Tab-separated table of C-alpha atoms in Angstrom:
chain	number	residue	atom	x	y	z
A	1	MET	CA	-12.301	-62.048	14.405
A	2	SER	CA	-13.314	-62.442	17.938
A	3	GLN	CA	-15.816	-59.676	20.030
A	4	GLN	CA	-12.819	-58.682	21.678
A	5	GLU	CA	-10.494	-58.052	19.201
A	6	TYR	CA	-13.683	-55.921	17.431
A	7	LYS	CA	-12.916	-54.017	20.193
A	8	TRP	CA	-9.643	-53.348	20.882
A	9	ASN	CA	-9.370	-52.987	17.192
A	10	GLU	CA	-12.639	-49.994	17.558
A	11	LEU	CA	-10.332	-48.628	20.654
A	12	LEU	CA	-7.111	-47.799	17.991
A	13	TRP	CA	-8.757	-44.719	15.429
A	14	LYS	CA	-12.112	-44.288	15.931
A	15	PRO	CA	-12.095	-42.402	19.344
A	16	ILE	CA	-9.458	-40.087	16.410
A	17	VAL	CA	-12.394	-39.590	13.846
A	18	ARG	CA	-15.457	-40.041	16.607
A	19	PRO	CA	-15.024	-38.669	19.530
A	20	PRO	CA	-17.424	-37.756	21.861
A	21	ARG	CA	-20.255	-35.386	19.739
A	22	HIS	CA	-21.357	-32.183	21.580
A	23	CYS	CA	-25.722	-33.058	21.581
A	24	TYR	CA	-27.690	-29.081	21.946
A	25	ASN	CA	-31.055	-28.094	21.651
A	26	LEU	CA	-31.782	-25.126	19.157
A	27	LYS	CA	-33.178	-23.043	21.844
A	28	ASP	CA	-29.418	-23.155	23.307
A	29	LEU	CA	-28.274	-20.801	20.871
A	30	GLY	CA	-30.294	-18.553	22.770
A	31	ASN	CA	-32.989	-15.408	21.589
A	32	GLU	CA	-31.977	-14.811	17.819
A	33	ILE	CA	-33.043	-11.022	19.202
A	34	PHE	CA	-30.262	-9.877	22.098
A	35	LYS	CA	-27.169	-7.819	23.228
A	36	VAL	CA	-24.037	-8.623	22.628
A	37	LYS	CA	-22.229	-4.951	25.466
A	38	ASP	CA	-24.207	-2.634	24.258
A	39	THR	CA	-24.397	-3.993	20.738
A	40	ILE	CA	-27.932	-5.172	19.313
A	41	THR	CA	-26.836	-8.124	17.679
A	42	LYS	CA	-29.698	-10.538	15.526
A	43	ARG	CA	-28.752	-14.549	15.344
A	44	THR	CA	-30.160	-16.021	11.903
A	45	ASP	CA	-30.024	-19.889	11.774
A	46	PHE	CA	-29.571	-21.490	8.244
A	47	GLU	CA	-28.893	-24.823	6.443
A	48	ILE	CA	-26.142	-25.078	4.136
A	49	HIS	CA	-25.654	-28.544	1.731
A	50	ASN	CA	-21.648	-29.977	1.213
A	51	ASN	CA	-19.880	-30.810	-0.747
A	52	ARG	CA	-21.067	-34.437	0.040
A	53	ASN	CA	-24.219	-32.887	0.126
A	54	GLN	CA	-24.670	-33.523	4.340
A	55	LYS	CA	-26.948	-31.010	5.889
A	56	LEU	CA	-24.757	-28.657	7.865
A	57	GLN	CA	-26.369	-26.287	10.497
A	58	CYS	CA	-25.054	-22.839	10.692
A	59	SER	CA	-26.089	-19.185	12.717
A	60	LEU	CA	-24.350	-15.685	10.689
A	61	PHE	CA	-24.070	-13.524	14.014
A	62	GLU	CA	-24.713	-9.556	13.226
A	63	PRO	CA	-24.433	-6.399	14.419
A	64	VAL	CA	-27.970	-4.613	13.697
A	65	ARG	CA	-26.826	-1.297	13.340
A	66	MET	CA	-24.412	-3.193	10.593
A	67	GLN	CA	-27.591	-5.276	8.874
A	68	ASP	CA	-27.434	-4.621	4.441
A	69	LYS	CA	-24.097	-2.517	5.720
A	70	PRO	CA	-20.644	-2.600	4.267
A	71	HIS	CA	-18.337	-4.943	6.971
A	72	PRO	CA	-16.268	-7.432	7.429
A	73	CYS	CA	-17.534	-11.846	9.192
A	74	MET	CA	-15.909	-13.875	10.594
A	75	ILE	CA	-16.630	-17.983	10.367
A	76	TYR	CA	-15.768	-19.583	13.123
A	77	LEU	CA	-14.454	-23.620	13.586
A	78	HIS	CA	-14.633	-24.966	16.964
A	79	GLY	CA	-12.767	-28.144	17.821
A	80	ASN	CA	-13.027	-31.954	17.549
A	81	SER	CA	-15.659	-32.820	19.741
A	82	SER	CA	-17.482	-29.425	20.614
A	83	SER	CA	-19.835	-26.635	17.966
A	84	ARG	CA	-20.841	-23.703	16.510
A	85	ILE	CA	-21.280	-23.318	20.058
A	86	GLU	CA	-18.264	-22.760	20.786
A	87	SER	CA	-18.736	-19.145	18.646
A	88	PHE	CA	-19.078	-16.764	22.042
A	89	THR	CA	-15.757	-16.835	23.006
A	90	ILE	CA	-15.500	-14.754	20.669
A	91	ILE	CA	-18.631	-12.541	19.763
A	92	GLU	CA	-18.823	-10.274	22.529
A	93	TYR	CA	-14.944	-9.247	21.543
A	94	LEU	CA	-16.169	-9.190	17.961
A	95	ILE	CA	-19.716	-8.030	17.208
A	96	PRO	CA	-18.982	-4.635	19.274
A	97	ALA	CA	-16.624	-4.091	16.009
A	98	ASN	CA	-19.317	-3.982	14.170
A	99	ILE	CA	-17.392	-7.713	12.918
A	100	SER	CA	-20.246	-9.571	11.880
A	101	VAL	CA	-19.503	-14.255	13.482
A	102	CYS	CA	-21.175	-17.516	11.426
A	103	GLY	CA	-20.561	-20.088	13.663
A	104	ILE	CA	-21.416	-23.629	11.938
A	105	ASP	CA	-20.997	-27.100	12.371
A	106	LEU	CA	-18.731	-29.282	11.202
A	107	SER	CA	-19.789	-33.186	9.499
A	108	GLY	CA	-19.879	-34.272	11.890
A	109	SER	CA	-20.466	-32.582	14.561
A	110	GLY	CA	-23.546	-30.960	16.916
A	111	LEU	CA	-26.318	-30.844	15.092
A	112	SER	CA	-24.657	-31.609	10.875
A	113	GLU	CA	-24.914	-34.641	9.661
A	114	GLY	CA	-22.172	-37.434	8.896
A	115	GLU	CA	-20.690	-40.048	11.725
A	116	TYR	CA	-17.337	-39.007	11.123
A	117	ILE	CA	-14.485	-35.742	11.512
A	118	SER	CA	-11.597	-35.737	9.427
A	119	LEU	CA	-9.510	-33.659	11.538
A	120	GLY	CA	-10.154	-31.058	9.144
A	121	TYR	CA	-9.198	-32.212	5.921
A	122	HIS	CA	-12.635	-32.681	5.595
A	123	GLU	CA	-14.523	-29.288	6.736
A	124	SER	CA	-11.430	-27.186	4.936
A	125	LYS	CA	-14.641	-28.174	2.088
A	126	ASP	CA	-17.647	-27.630	4.851
A	127	VAL	CA	-15.910	-24.188	4.462
A	128	ILE	CA	-15.139	-23.331	1.357
A	129	CYS	CA	-19.280	-23.945	0.964
A	130	LEU	CA	-19.949	-22.101	3.955
A	131	TYR	CA	-18.109	-18.689	2.290
A	132	ASP	CA	-19.841	-19.227	-1.556
A	133	TYR	CA	-23.566	-19.550	0.757
A	134	LEU	CA	-22.119	-15.982	2.604
A	135	ARG	CA	-21.538	-14.608	-0.978
A	136	GLU	CA	-24.476	-15.078	-2.476
A	137	ASN	CA	-26.721	-14.697	-0.126
A	138	LYS	CA	-24.797	-11.775	2.058
A	139	GLY	CA	-23.504	-9.309	-1.293
A	140	TYR	CA	-23.244	-6.279	2.095
A	141	LEU	CA	-20.205	-8.339	3.168
A	142	THR	CA	-16.953	-7.854	1.969
A	143	SER	CA	-13.708	-9.229	4.075
A	144	ILE	CA	-14.516	-12.703	5.626
A	145	GLY	CA	-12.218	-14.010	7.454
A	146	ILE	CA	-11.338	-17.617	9.725
A	147	TRP	CA	-10.994	-18.400	13.278
A	148	GLY	CA	-10.510	-21.185	14.325
A	149	ARG	CA	-9.820	-23.769	17.519
A	150	SER	CA	-7.543	-26.460	17.794
A	151	MET	CA	-9.305	-28.836	15.289
A	152	GLY	CA	-10.362	-25.448	13.352
A	153	SER	CA	-7.394	-24.033	12.939
A	154	VAL	CA	-5.955	-26.541	10.645
A	155	THR	CA	-9.125	-27.243	8.660
A	156	ALA	CA	-9.224	-22.504	8.512
A	157	ILE	CA	-5.201	-23.286	7.191
A	158	LEU	CA	-6.675	-25.974	5.424
A	159	ALA	CA	-9.760	-23.652	3.277
A	160	ALA	CA	-6.658	-21.105	3.134
A	161	HIS	CA	-4.561	-23.025	1.249
A	162	TYR	CA	-8.082	-23.858	-1.413
A	163	ASN	CA	-9.592	-20.397	-1.384
A	164	TYR	CA	-7.331	-17.713	-1.582
A	165	GLU	CA	-9.991	-14.997	-0.034
A	166	PHE	CA	-9.302	-15.877	2.802
A	167	LYS	CA	-7.492	-13.345	3.883
A	168	VAL	CA	-7.378	-13.051	7.723
A	169	LEU	CA	-6.642	-16.590	9.434
A	170	VAL	CA	-6.475	-16.528	13.639
A	171	CYS	CA	-5.046	-20.316	14.327
A	172	ASP	CA	-6.426	-21.506	18.181
A	173	SER	CA	-3.722	-24.421	19.104
A	174	PRO	CA	-2.813	-25.445	15.821
A	175	PHE	CA	-1.613	-29.611	15.028
A	176	SER	CA	1.903	-28.968	12.915
A	177	ASN	CA	1.454	-32.618	11.204
A	178	LEU	CA	-1.962	-34.884	12.499
A	179	THR	CA	0.975	-38.735	13.085
A	180	LEU	CA	4.045	-36.187	14.821
A	181	LEU	CA	0.784	-35.336	16.870
A	182	CYS	CA	-0.397	-38.568	17.892
A	183	GLN	CA	2.180	-40.061	18.176
A	184	GLU	CA	3.486	-37.329	20.769
A	185	LEU	CA	0.540	-38.665	22.611
A	186	ALA	CA	0.745	-42.090	22.834
A	187	LYS	CA	3.958	-41.264	24.084
A	188	ALA	CA	2.851	-39.102	26.699
A	189	ASN	CA	-0.256	-41.201	28.136
A	190	TYR	CA	0.295	-44.232	27.165
A	191	LYS	CA	4.379	-44.703	27.611
A	192	ILE	CA	3.976	-46.283	23.621
A	193	PRO	CA	7.020	-46.657	22.279
A	194	ASN	CA	8.280	-44.061	18.709
A	195	CYS	CA	8.942	-48.167	17.244
A	196	CYS	CA	5.172	-49.843	18.070
A	197	PHE	CA	3.616	-46.949	17.651
A	198	ASN	CA	4.515	-47.325	13.814
A	199	CYS	CA	3.782	-50.880	13.969
A	200	PHE	CA	-1.136	-50.099	15.187
A	201	TRP	CA	-0.736	-46.258	13.537
A	202	CYS	CA	-0.123	-48.735	9.299
A	203	TYR	CA	-3.240	-50.172	10.501
A	204	VAL	CA	-4.862	-47.145	11.318
A	205	LYS	CA	-4.256	-45.073	8.863
A	206	SER	CA	-6.140	-47.597	6.200
A	207	LYS	CA	-9.201	-47.887	8.103
A	208	ILE	CA	-9.736	-44.655	9.216
A	209	HIS	CA	-9.074	-44.325	5.086
A	210	GLN	CA	-11.336	-47.244	4.341
A	211	GLU	CA	-13.749	-45.648	7.092
A	212	VAL	CA	-14.049	-42.193	6.892
A	213	LYS	CA	-12.295	-41.363	3.237
A	214	PHE	CA	-9.855	-38.972	4.509
A	215	ASN	CA	-5.515	-40.032	4.607
A	216	ILE	CA	-3.948	-38.559	7.382
A	217	ASP	CA	-0.861	-38.559	5.204
A	218	GLU	CA	-2.522	-35.339	4.331
A	219	LEU	CA	-3.004	-33.476	7.283
A	220	ASN	CA	0.283	-31.894	7.283
A	221	ILE	CA	-0.114	-28.830	7.157
A	222	VAL	CA	3.872	-28.242	7.837
A	223	GLN	CA	3.218	-28.639	4.431
A	224	ILE	CA	0.651	-27.165	3.209
A	225	ILE	CA	1.370	-23.302	4.841
A	226	GLN	CA	4.402	-22.961	3.791
A	227	VAL	CA	2.931	-22.412	-0.115
A	228	LEU	CA	-0.475	-20.587	1.266
A	229	PRO	CA	-0.070	-16.390	-1.035
A	230	GLN	CA	2.769	-14.329	1.538
A	231	ASP	CA	-0.687	-11.783	1.031
A	232	VAL	CA	-2.739	-14.230	4.170
A	233	GLN	CA	-1.706	-12.138	7.208
A	234	ILE	CA	-2.041	-14.573	10.866
A	235	LEU	CA	-2.321	-14.918	14.201
A	236	PHE	CA	-0.750	-17.158	15.967
A	237	LEU	CA	-2.333	-18.639	19.544
A	238	SER	CA	-0.194	-20.939	21.934
A	239	ALA	CA	-1.720	-22.047	25.632
A	240	GLN	CA	1.064	-21.608	26.890
A	241	GLN	CA	0.466	-25.346	29.472
A	242	ASP	CA	-1.104	-27.238	25.986
A	243	ASP	CA	-1.014	-30.402	26.741
A	244	LEU	CA	-2.556	-32.506	23.955
A	245	ILE	CA	-0.635	-29.520	21.421
A	246	ARG	CA	1.898	-28.820	22.577
A	247	GLU	CA	3.836	-24.924	22.045
A	248	SER	CA	6.072	-26.128	19.165
A	249	HIS	CA	3.702	-26.909	17.324
A	250	PRO	CA	1.808	-23.477	16.941
A	251	LYS	CA	5.593	-22.208	17.035
A	252	LEU	CA	6.874	-24.002	14.016
A	253	LEU	CA	4.244	-23.145	11.405
A	254	MET	CA	4.199	-19.427	12.478
A	255	LYS	CA	7.477	-19.703	11.651
A	256	LEU	CA	7.906	-21.774	8.615
A	257	PHE	CA	4.641	-19.447	6.944
A	258	ARG	CA	6.413	-17.083	4.420
A	259	GLY	CA	4.056	-14.359	4.812
A	260	HIS	CA	5.011	-11.262	6.834
A	261	ASN	CA	2.129	-9.923	8.248
A	262	LYS	CA	2.410	-12.676	11.210
A	263	GLU	CA	1.627	-13.524	14.603
A	264	LEU	CA	1.767	-15.446	18.169
A	265	PHE	CA	0.380	-15.184	20.763
A	266	SER	CA	1.169	-17.251	23.849
A	267	PHE	CA	-0.606	-17.262	26.806
A	268	GLU	CA	-0.994	-18.607	30.118
A	269	GLY	CA	-3.660	-21.975	30.206
A	270	THR	CA	-4.799	-24.852	28.763
A	271	HIS	CA	-6.374	-26.571	25.658
A	272	ASN	CA	-9.539	-26.061	26.604
A	273	SER	CA	-9.201	-23.073	29.683
A	274	ARG	CA	-11.150	-20.239	28.975
A	275	ARG	CA	-8.869	-18.039	26.261
A	276	PRO	CA	-7.190	-14.544	29.072
A	277	VAL	CA	-9.723	-11.375	28.583
A	278	LYS	CA	-6.375	-9.691	27.248
A	279	ILE	CA	-5.720	-11.717	24.225
A	280	LEU	CA	-9.048	-11.747	22.871
A	281	GLU	CA	-8.738	-8.563	23.305
A	282	GLU	CA	-5.214	-7.636	20.933
A	283	SER	CA	-6.340	-10.246	18.851
A	284	VAL	CA	-9.617	-8.608	17.683
A	285	GLN	CA	-7.212	-5.122	17.661
A	286	PHE	CA	-5.289	-7.767	15.027
A	287	VAL	CA	-8.700	-8.530	12.757
A	288	CYS	CA	-9.529	-5.364	12.797
A	289	LYS	CA	-5.587	-3.983	11.651
A	290	ALA	CA	-5.636	-7.037	9.200
A	291	PHE	CA	-8.924	-5.983	6.957
A	292	GLY	CA	-7.971	-2.861	7.564
A	293	GLN	CA	-10.682	0.560	7.163
A	294	ARG	CA	-11.841	-0.118	3.398
A	295	ALA	CA	-13.431	-3.114	5.015
A	296	TRP	CA	-16.406	-1.556	6.525
A	297	THR	CA	-17.150	0.946	3.333
A	298	GLU	CA	-16.307	-1.514	-0.370
A	299	ILE	CA	-16.754	-4.963	-0.965
A	300	GLN	CA	-13.582	-6.531	-1.754
A	301	ILE	CA	-13.667	-9.075	-4.238
A	302	GLN	CA	-12.236	-9.379	-6.430
A	303	ASN	CA	-11.354	-13.398	-7.920
A	304	THR	CA	-14.223	-14.839	-6.732
A	305	THR	CA	-14.069	-18.656	-6.549
A	306	LYS	CA	-16.478	-21.369	-7.727
A	307	TYR	CA	-15.583	-24.459	-5.712
A	308	SER	CA	-18.163	-27.649	-7.736
A	309	GLN	CA	-19.238	-30.110	-5.757
A	310	THR	CA	-16.561	-32.755	-8.126
A	311	GLN	CA	-14.016	-29.922	-7.631
A	312	LEU	CA	-14.259	-30.781	-4.152
A	313	SER	CA	-14.671	-34.361	-4.194
A	314	LYS	CA	-10.841	-34.624	-5.851
A	315	GLN	CA	-9.720	-32.538	-3.107
A	316	TYR	CA	-11.429	-33.864	24.812
A	317	PRO	CA	-13.749	-31.960	26.908
A	318	LEU	CA	-15.381	-29.072	25.569
A	319	LEU	CA	-14.530	-25.037	25.459
A	320	ARG	CA	-18.259	-23.917	25.214
A	321	GLY	CA	-18.877	-19.823	24.791
A	322	ASP	CA	-18.930	-17.437	27.905
A	323	ARG	CA	-22.225	-15.374	27.350
A	324	LYS	CA	-22.707	-13.320	30.473
A	325	SER	CA	-21.965	-10.818	28.428
A	326	VAL	CA	-24.537	-11.548	25.767
A	327	GLN	CA	-28.037	-10.073	26.828
A	328	PRO	CA	-31.413	-11.431	25.521
A	329	TYR	CA	-32.825	-7.983	23.431
A	330	ILE	CA	-36.221	-7.672	24.441
A	331	GLU	CA	-38.796	-4.556	22.621
A	332	LYS	CA	-40.069	-2.272	24.754
A	333	GLY	CA	-43.783	-3.271	23.055
A	334	ASP	CA	-43.013	-7.404	25.347
A	335	TYR	CA	-43.565	-5.415	28.590
A	336	GLN	CA	-46.858	-4.087	26.702
């Protein structure tokens, strides 16, 4: 294969699994103790290993007043070109409600190890490992839910499929089927007809399976959403001007999910635009109602499933957090 041919082959598959990586420094996360509105908040950074023995970087944000007291937690899952810094988009809304937030650089993203991303396939196992860590080390956390955006929302659905302890999900802009999404983007952005798409897509799937070790056909969320337990509660978020993941995707998933407690909030915006304050406030209301009052009084684990390493093995522009309302907290003694 000539160098030119190799370059074109790389352009066919690599942007899907190796989008621009968000590179940042730990100091970009801000102070370890800071204020979210009037709530003193503590950030604890820690490291876990996933089922592929890759190091993953995580941060747990907790209201100081709730430390060691029963309260729920939302794991935040970022998009494909992002990192745990994106979790600041919800911290300012969840922390004042006495809900901790755990951000993670999923494998292949941010400061975590991994060469490629997999649009939710491997990342869902990362979330299971993070869940196990929180259960083992933060015993006062009651219910644990997931809030994901784009790739992160698909990861949330897959994680809930693997671990039935995830009962509360917020899915912002999930795709329904990866092949369909790529077909839509190829037609809209490059005017590639379906017949031509099918030809090169076979090569793309084969190459990704070879390099990244997952089958794109398994990212058919339409099938997964239909077999989720009906007691899972899901809020779908959809931007009306999203030209990356069209509204038809979350609407279809909303329709096919068989659970009784589900909602879809549609709003003005694009895939990466800042979410309206009203939408985020109503989303937090949904989360609080879904957790229930008991989430702040007692542990609610029934049959926690511990996934072994062997079991798990079988199995565009960056939206960043708005930290204007996240103020550093300084003890009075620091002035003296």
